[in-house]
Tab-separated table of N, CA and C in Angstrom:
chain	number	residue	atom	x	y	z
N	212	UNK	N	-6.920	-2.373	9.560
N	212	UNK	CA	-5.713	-1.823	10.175
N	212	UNK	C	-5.877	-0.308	10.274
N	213	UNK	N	-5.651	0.455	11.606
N	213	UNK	CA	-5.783	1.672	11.497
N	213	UNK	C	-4.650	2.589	11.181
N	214	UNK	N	-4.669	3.657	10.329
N	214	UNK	CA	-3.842	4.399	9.937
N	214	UNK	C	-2.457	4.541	10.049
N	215	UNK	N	-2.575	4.460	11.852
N	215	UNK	CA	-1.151	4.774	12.285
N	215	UNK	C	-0.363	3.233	12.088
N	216	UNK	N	-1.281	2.004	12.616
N	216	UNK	CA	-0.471	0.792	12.337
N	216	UNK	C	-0.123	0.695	10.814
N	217	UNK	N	-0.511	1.354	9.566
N	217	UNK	CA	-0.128	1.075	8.470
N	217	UNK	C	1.050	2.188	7.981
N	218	UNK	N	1.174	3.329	9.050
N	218	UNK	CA	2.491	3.561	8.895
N	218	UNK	C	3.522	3.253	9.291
N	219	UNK	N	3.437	2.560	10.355
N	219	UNK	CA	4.964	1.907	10.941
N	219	UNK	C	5.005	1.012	10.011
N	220	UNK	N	3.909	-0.003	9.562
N	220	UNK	CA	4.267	-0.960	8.507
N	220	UNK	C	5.128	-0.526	6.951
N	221	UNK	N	4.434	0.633	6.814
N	221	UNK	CA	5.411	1.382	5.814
N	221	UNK	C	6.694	1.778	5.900
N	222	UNK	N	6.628	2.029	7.557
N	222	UNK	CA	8.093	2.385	7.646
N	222	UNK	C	8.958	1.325	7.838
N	223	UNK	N	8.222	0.544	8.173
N	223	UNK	CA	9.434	-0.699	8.418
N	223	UNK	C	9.436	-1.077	6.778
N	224	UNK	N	8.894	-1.228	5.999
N	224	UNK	CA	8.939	-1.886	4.435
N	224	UNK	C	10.021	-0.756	3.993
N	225	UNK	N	10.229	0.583	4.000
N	225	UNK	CA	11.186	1.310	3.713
N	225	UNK	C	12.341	1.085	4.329
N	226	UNK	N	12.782	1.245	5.500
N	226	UNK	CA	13.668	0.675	6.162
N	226	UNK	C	14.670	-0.370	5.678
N	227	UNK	N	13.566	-1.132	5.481
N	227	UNK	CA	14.107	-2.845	4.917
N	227	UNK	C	14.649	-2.830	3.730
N	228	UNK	N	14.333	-1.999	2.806
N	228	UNK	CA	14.833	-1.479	2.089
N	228	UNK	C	15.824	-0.304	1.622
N	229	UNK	N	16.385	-0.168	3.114
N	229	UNK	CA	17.482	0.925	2.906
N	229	UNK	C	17.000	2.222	2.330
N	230	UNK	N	15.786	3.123	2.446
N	230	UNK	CA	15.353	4.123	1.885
N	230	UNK	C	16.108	5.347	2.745
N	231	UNK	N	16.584	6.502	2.167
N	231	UNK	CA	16.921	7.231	3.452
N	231	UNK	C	15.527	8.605	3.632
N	232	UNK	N	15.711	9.309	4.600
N	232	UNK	CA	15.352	10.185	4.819
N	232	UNK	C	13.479	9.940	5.039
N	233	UNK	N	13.927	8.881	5.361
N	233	UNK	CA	11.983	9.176	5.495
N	233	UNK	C	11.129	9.958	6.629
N	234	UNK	N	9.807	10.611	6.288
N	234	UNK	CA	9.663	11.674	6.839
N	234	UNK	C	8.191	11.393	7.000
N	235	UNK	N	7.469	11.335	8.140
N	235	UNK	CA	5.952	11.013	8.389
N	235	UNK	C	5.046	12.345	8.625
N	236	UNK	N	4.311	12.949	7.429
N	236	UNK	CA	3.725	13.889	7.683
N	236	UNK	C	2.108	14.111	8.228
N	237	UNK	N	1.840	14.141	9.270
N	237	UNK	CA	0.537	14.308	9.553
N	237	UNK	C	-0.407	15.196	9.419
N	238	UNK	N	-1.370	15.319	7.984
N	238	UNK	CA	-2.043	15.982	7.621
N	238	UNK	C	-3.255	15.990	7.852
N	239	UNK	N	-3.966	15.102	8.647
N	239	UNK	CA	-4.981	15.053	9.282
N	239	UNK	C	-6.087	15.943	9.273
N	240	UNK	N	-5.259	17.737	10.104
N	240	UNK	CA	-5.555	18.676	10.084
N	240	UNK	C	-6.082	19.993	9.016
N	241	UNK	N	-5.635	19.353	7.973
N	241	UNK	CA	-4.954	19.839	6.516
N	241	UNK	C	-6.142	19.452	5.640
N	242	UNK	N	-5.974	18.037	5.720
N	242	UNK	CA	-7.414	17.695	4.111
N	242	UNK	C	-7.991	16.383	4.619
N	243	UNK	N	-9.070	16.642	4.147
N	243	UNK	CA	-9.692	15.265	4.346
N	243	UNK	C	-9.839	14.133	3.276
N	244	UNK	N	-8.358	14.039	2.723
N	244	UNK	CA	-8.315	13.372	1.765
N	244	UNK	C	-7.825	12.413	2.311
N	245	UNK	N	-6.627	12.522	3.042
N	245	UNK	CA	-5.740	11.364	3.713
N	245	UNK	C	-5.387	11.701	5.156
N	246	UNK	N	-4.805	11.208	6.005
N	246	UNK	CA	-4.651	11.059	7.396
N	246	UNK	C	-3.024	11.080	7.385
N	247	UNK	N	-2.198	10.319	6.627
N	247	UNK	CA	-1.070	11.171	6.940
N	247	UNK	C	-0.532	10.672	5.380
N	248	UNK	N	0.914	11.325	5.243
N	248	UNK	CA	1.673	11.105	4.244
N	248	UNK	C	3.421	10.717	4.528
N	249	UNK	N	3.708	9.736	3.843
N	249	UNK	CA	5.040	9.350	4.010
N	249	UNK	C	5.532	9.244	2.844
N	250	UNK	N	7.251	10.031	3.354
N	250	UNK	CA	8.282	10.527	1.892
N	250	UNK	C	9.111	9.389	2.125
N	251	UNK	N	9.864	9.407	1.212
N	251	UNK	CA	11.343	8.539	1.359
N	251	UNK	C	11.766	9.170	0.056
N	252	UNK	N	13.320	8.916	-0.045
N	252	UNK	CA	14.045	8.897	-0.905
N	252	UNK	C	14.560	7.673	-1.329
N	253	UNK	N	15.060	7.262	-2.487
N	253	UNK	CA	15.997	6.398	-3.371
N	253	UNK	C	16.905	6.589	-3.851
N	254	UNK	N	18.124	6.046	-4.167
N	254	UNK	CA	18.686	6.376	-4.531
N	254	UNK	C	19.224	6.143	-6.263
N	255	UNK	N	18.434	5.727	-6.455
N	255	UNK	CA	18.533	5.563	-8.322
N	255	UNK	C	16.829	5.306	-8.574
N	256	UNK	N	16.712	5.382	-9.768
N	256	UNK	CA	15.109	4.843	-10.097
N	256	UNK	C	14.730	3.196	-9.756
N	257	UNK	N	15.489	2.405	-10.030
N	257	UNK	CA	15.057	1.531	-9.769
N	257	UNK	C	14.834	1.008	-8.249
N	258	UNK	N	15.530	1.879	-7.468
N	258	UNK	CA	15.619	2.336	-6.121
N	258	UNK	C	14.318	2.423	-5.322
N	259	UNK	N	14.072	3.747	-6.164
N	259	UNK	CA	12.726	4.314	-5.761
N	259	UNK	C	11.554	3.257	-6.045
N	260	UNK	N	11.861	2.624	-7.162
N	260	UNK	CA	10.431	1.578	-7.500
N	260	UNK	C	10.516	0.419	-6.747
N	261	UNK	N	11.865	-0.013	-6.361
N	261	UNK	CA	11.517	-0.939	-5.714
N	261	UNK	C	11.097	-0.772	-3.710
N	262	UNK	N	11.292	0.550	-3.659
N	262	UNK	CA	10.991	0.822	-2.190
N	262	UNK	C	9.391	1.068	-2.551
N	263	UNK	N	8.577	1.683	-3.426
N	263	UNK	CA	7.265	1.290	-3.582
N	263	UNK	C	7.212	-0.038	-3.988
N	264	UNK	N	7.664	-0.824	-4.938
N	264	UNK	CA	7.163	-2.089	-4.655
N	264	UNK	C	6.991	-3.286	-3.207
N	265	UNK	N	8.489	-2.903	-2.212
N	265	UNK	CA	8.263	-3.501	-1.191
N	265	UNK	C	7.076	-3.123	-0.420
N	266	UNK	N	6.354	-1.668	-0.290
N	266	UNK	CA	5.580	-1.452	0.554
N	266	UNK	C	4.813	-1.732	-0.334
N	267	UNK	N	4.252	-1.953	-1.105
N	267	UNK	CA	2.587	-2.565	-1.513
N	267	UNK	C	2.852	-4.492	-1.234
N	268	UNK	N	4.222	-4.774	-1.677
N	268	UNK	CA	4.088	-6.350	-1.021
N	268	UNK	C	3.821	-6.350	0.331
N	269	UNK	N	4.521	-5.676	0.978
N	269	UNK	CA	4.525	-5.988	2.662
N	269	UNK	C	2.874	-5.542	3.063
N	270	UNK	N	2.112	-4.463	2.411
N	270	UNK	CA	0.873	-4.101	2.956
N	270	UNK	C	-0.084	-5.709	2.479
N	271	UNK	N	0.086	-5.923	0.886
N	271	UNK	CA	-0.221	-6.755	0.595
N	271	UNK	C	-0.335	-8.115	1.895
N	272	UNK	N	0.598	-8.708	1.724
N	272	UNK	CA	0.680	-9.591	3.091
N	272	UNK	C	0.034	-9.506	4.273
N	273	UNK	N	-0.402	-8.021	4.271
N	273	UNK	CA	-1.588	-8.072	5.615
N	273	UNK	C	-3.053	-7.862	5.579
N	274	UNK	N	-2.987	-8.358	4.191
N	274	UNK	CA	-5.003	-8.331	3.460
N	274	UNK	C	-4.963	-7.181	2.956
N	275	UNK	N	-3.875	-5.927	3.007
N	275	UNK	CA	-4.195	-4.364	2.572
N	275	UNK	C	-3.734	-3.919	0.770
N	276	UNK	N	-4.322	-4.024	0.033
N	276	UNK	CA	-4.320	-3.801	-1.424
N	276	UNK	C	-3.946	-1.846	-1.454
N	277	UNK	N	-3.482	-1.301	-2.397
N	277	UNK	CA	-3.425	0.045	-2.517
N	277	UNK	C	-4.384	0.575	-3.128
N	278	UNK	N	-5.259	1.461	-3.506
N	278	UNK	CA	-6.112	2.154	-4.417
N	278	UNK	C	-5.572	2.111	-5.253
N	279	UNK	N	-4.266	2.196	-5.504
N	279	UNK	CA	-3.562	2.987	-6.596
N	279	UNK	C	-1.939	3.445	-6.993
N	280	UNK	N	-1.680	3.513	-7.965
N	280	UNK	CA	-0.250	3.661	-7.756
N	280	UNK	C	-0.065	4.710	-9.116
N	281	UNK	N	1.109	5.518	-8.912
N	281	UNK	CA	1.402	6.140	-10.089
N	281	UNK	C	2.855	6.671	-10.079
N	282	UNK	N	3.426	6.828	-11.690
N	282	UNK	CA	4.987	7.308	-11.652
N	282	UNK	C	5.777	5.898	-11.552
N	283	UNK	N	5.379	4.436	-11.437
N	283	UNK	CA	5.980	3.453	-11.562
N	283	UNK	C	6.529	3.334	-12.808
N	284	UNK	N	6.542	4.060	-14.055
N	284	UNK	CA	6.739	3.759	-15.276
N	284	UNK	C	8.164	4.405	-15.272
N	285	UNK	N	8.514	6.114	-15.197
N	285	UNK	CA	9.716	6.196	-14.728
N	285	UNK	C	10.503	6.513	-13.630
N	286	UNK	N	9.551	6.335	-12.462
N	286	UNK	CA	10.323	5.681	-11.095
N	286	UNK	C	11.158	6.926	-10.702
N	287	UNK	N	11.218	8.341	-11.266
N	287	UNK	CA	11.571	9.187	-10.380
N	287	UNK	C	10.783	9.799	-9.019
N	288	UNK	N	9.769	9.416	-9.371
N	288	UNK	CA	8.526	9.851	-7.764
N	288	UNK	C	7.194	8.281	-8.438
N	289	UNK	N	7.448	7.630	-7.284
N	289	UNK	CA	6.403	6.698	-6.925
N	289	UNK	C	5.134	7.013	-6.001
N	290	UNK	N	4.372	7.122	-6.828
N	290	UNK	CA	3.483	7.570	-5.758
N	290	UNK	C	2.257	6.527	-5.013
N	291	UNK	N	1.966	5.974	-3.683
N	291	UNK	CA	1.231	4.762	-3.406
N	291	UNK	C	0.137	5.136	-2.511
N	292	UNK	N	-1.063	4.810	-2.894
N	292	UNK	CA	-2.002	5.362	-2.225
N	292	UNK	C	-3.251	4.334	-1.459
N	293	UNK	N	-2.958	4.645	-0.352
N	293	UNK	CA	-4.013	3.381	0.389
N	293	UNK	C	-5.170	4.240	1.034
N	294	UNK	N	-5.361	5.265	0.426
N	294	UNK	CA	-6.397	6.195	1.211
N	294	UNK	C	-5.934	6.913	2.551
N	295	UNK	N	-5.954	6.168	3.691
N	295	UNK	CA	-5.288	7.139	4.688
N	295	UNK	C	-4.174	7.646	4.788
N	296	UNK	N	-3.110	6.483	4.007
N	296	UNK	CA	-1.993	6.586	3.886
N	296	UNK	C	-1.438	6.585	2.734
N	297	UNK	N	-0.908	8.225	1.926
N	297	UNK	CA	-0.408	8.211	0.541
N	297	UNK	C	1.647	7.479	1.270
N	298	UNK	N	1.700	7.193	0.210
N	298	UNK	CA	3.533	6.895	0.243
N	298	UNK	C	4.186	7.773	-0.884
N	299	UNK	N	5.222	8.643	-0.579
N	299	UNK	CA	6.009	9.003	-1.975
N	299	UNK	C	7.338	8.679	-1.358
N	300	UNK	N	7.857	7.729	-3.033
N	300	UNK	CA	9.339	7.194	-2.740
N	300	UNK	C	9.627	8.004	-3.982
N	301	UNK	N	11.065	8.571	-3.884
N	301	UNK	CA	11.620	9.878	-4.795
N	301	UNK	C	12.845	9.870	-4.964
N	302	UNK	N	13.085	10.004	-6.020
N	302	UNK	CA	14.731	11.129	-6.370
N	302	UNK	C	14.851	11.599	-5.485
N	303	UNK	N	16.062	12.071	-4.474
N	303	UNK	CA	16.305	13.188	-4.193
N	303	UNK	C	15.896	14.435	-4.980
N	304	UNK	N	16.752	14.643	-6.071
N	304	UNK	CA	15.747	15.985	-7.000
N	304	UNK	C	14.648	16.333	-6.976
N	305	UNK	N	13.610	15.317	-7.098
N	305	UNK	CA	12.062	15.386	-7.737
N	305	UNK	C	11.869	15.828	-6.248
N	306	UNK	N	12.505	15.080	-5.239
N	306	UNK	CA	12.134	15.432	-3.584
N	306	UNK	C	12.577	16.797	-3.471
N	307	UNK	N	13.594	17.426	-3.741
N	307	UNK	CA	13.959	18.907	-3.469
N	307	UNK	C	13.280	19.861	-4.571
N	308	UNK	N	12.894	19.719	-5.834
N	308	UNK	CA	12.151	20.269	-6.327
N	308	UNK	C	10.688	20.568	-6.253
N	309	UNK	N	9.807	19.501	-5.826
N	309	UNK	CA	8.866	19.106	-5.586
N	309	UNK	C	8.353	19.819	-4.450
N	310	UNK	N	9.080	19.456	-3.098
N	310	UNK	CA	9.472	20.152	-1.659
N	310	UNK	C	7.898	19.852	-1.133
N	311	UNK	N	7.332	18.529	-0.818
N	311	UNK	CA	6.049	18.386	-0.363
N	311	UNK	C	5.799	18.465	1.008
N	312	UNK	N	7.536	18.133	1.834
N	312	UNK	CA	7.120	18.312	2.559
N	312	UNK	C	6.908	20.133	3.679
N	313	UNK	N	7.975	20.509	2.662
N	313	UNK	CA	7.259	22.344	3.080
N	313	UNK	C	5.906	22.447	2.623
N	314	UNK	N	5.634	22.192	1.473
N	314	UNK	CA	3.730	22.523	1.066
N	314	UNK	C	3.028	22.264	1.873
N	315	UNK	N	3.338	20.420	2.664
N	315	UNK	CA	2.208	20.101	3.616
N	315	UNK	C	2.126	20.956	4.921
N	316	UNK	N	3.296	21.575	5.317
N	316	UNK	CA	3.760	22.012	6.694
N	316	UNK	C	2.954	23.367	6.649
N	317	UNK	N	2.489	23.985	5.560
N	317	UNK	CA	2.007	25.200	5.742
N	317	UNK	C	0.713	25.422	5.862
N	318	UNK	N	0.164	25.768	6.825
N	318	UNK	CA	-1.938	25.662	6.945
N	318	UNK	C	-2.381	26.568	5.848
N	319	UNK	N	-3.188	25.574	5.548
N	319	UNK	CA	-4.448	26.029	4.979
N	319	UNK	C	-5.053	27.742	5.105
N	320	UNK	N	-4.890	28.123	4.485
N	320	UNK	CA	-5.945	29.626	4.549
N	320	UNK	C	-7.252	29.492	4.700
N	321	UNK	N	-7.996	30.448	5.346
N	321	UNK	CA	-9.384	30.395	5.350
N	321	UNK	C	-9.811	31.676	4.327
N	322	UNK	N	-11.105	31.121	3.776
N	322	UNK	CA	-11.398	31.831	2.573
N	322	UNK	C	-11.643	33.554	3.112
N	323	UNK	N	-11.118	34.837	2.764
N	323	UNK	CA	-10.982	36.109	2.989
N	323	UNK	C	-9.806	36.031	3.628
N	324	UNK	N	-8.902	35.351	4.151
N	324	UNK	CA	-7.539	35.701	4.332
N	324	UNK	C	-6.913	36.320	3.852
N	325	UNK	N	-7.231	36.663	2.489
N	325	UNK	CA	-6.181	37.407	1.252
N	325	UNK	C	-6.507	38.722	1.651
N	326	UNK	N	-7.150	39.171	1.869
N	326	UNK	CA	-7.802	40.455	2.078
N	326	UNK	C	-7.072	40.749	2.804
């Protein structure tokens, strides 16, 4: 499945789950770690874990396993990682404190920029 089809799939697994505010960041440009990143919010912890749990079932269901998962223990930031596509489901708080998606929005420096 390519990248972009595994984010609508994400977004629809959030959705379905009543997540608000979700936000598709395309970092592509940025790192060559991942291809894009998707936020959501929850609205309680168990909220948040279960909007990462629906999206690893629903990826699940289409042969797609995650690398990885972390923050499921206290479910204020879930973090789900399928390689191209990280997922963070959040507190509001941890989301306004955190603020990933201003970090991602800002380019990269090239090395002597500081100068």
């Amino acid at each position: 499945m390519k990248s972009v089809e595994l984010v609508e799939l994400v977004k629809t697994a959030l959705d379905d789950m009543k997540a608000r505010d979700v936000v598709v960041l395309d970092v592509r440009d940025m790192t060559g770690v991942t291809d894009y990143m998707v936020v959501a919010s929850g609205t309680s912890n168990r909220h948040v874990k279960s909007l990462a749990n629906n999206v690893i079932d629903e990826a699940k269901q289409q042969g797609i396993k995650p690398f990885g998962t972390e923050g499921d223990n206290v479910s204020e930031w879930v973090l789900v990682d399928f390689g191209d596509v990280v997922v963070h489901t959040m507190l509001p708080e941890a989301r306004t404190f955190y603020d990933i998606e201003r970090l991602w929005s800002v380019p990269a420096g090239k090395p002597g920029d500081a100068d």
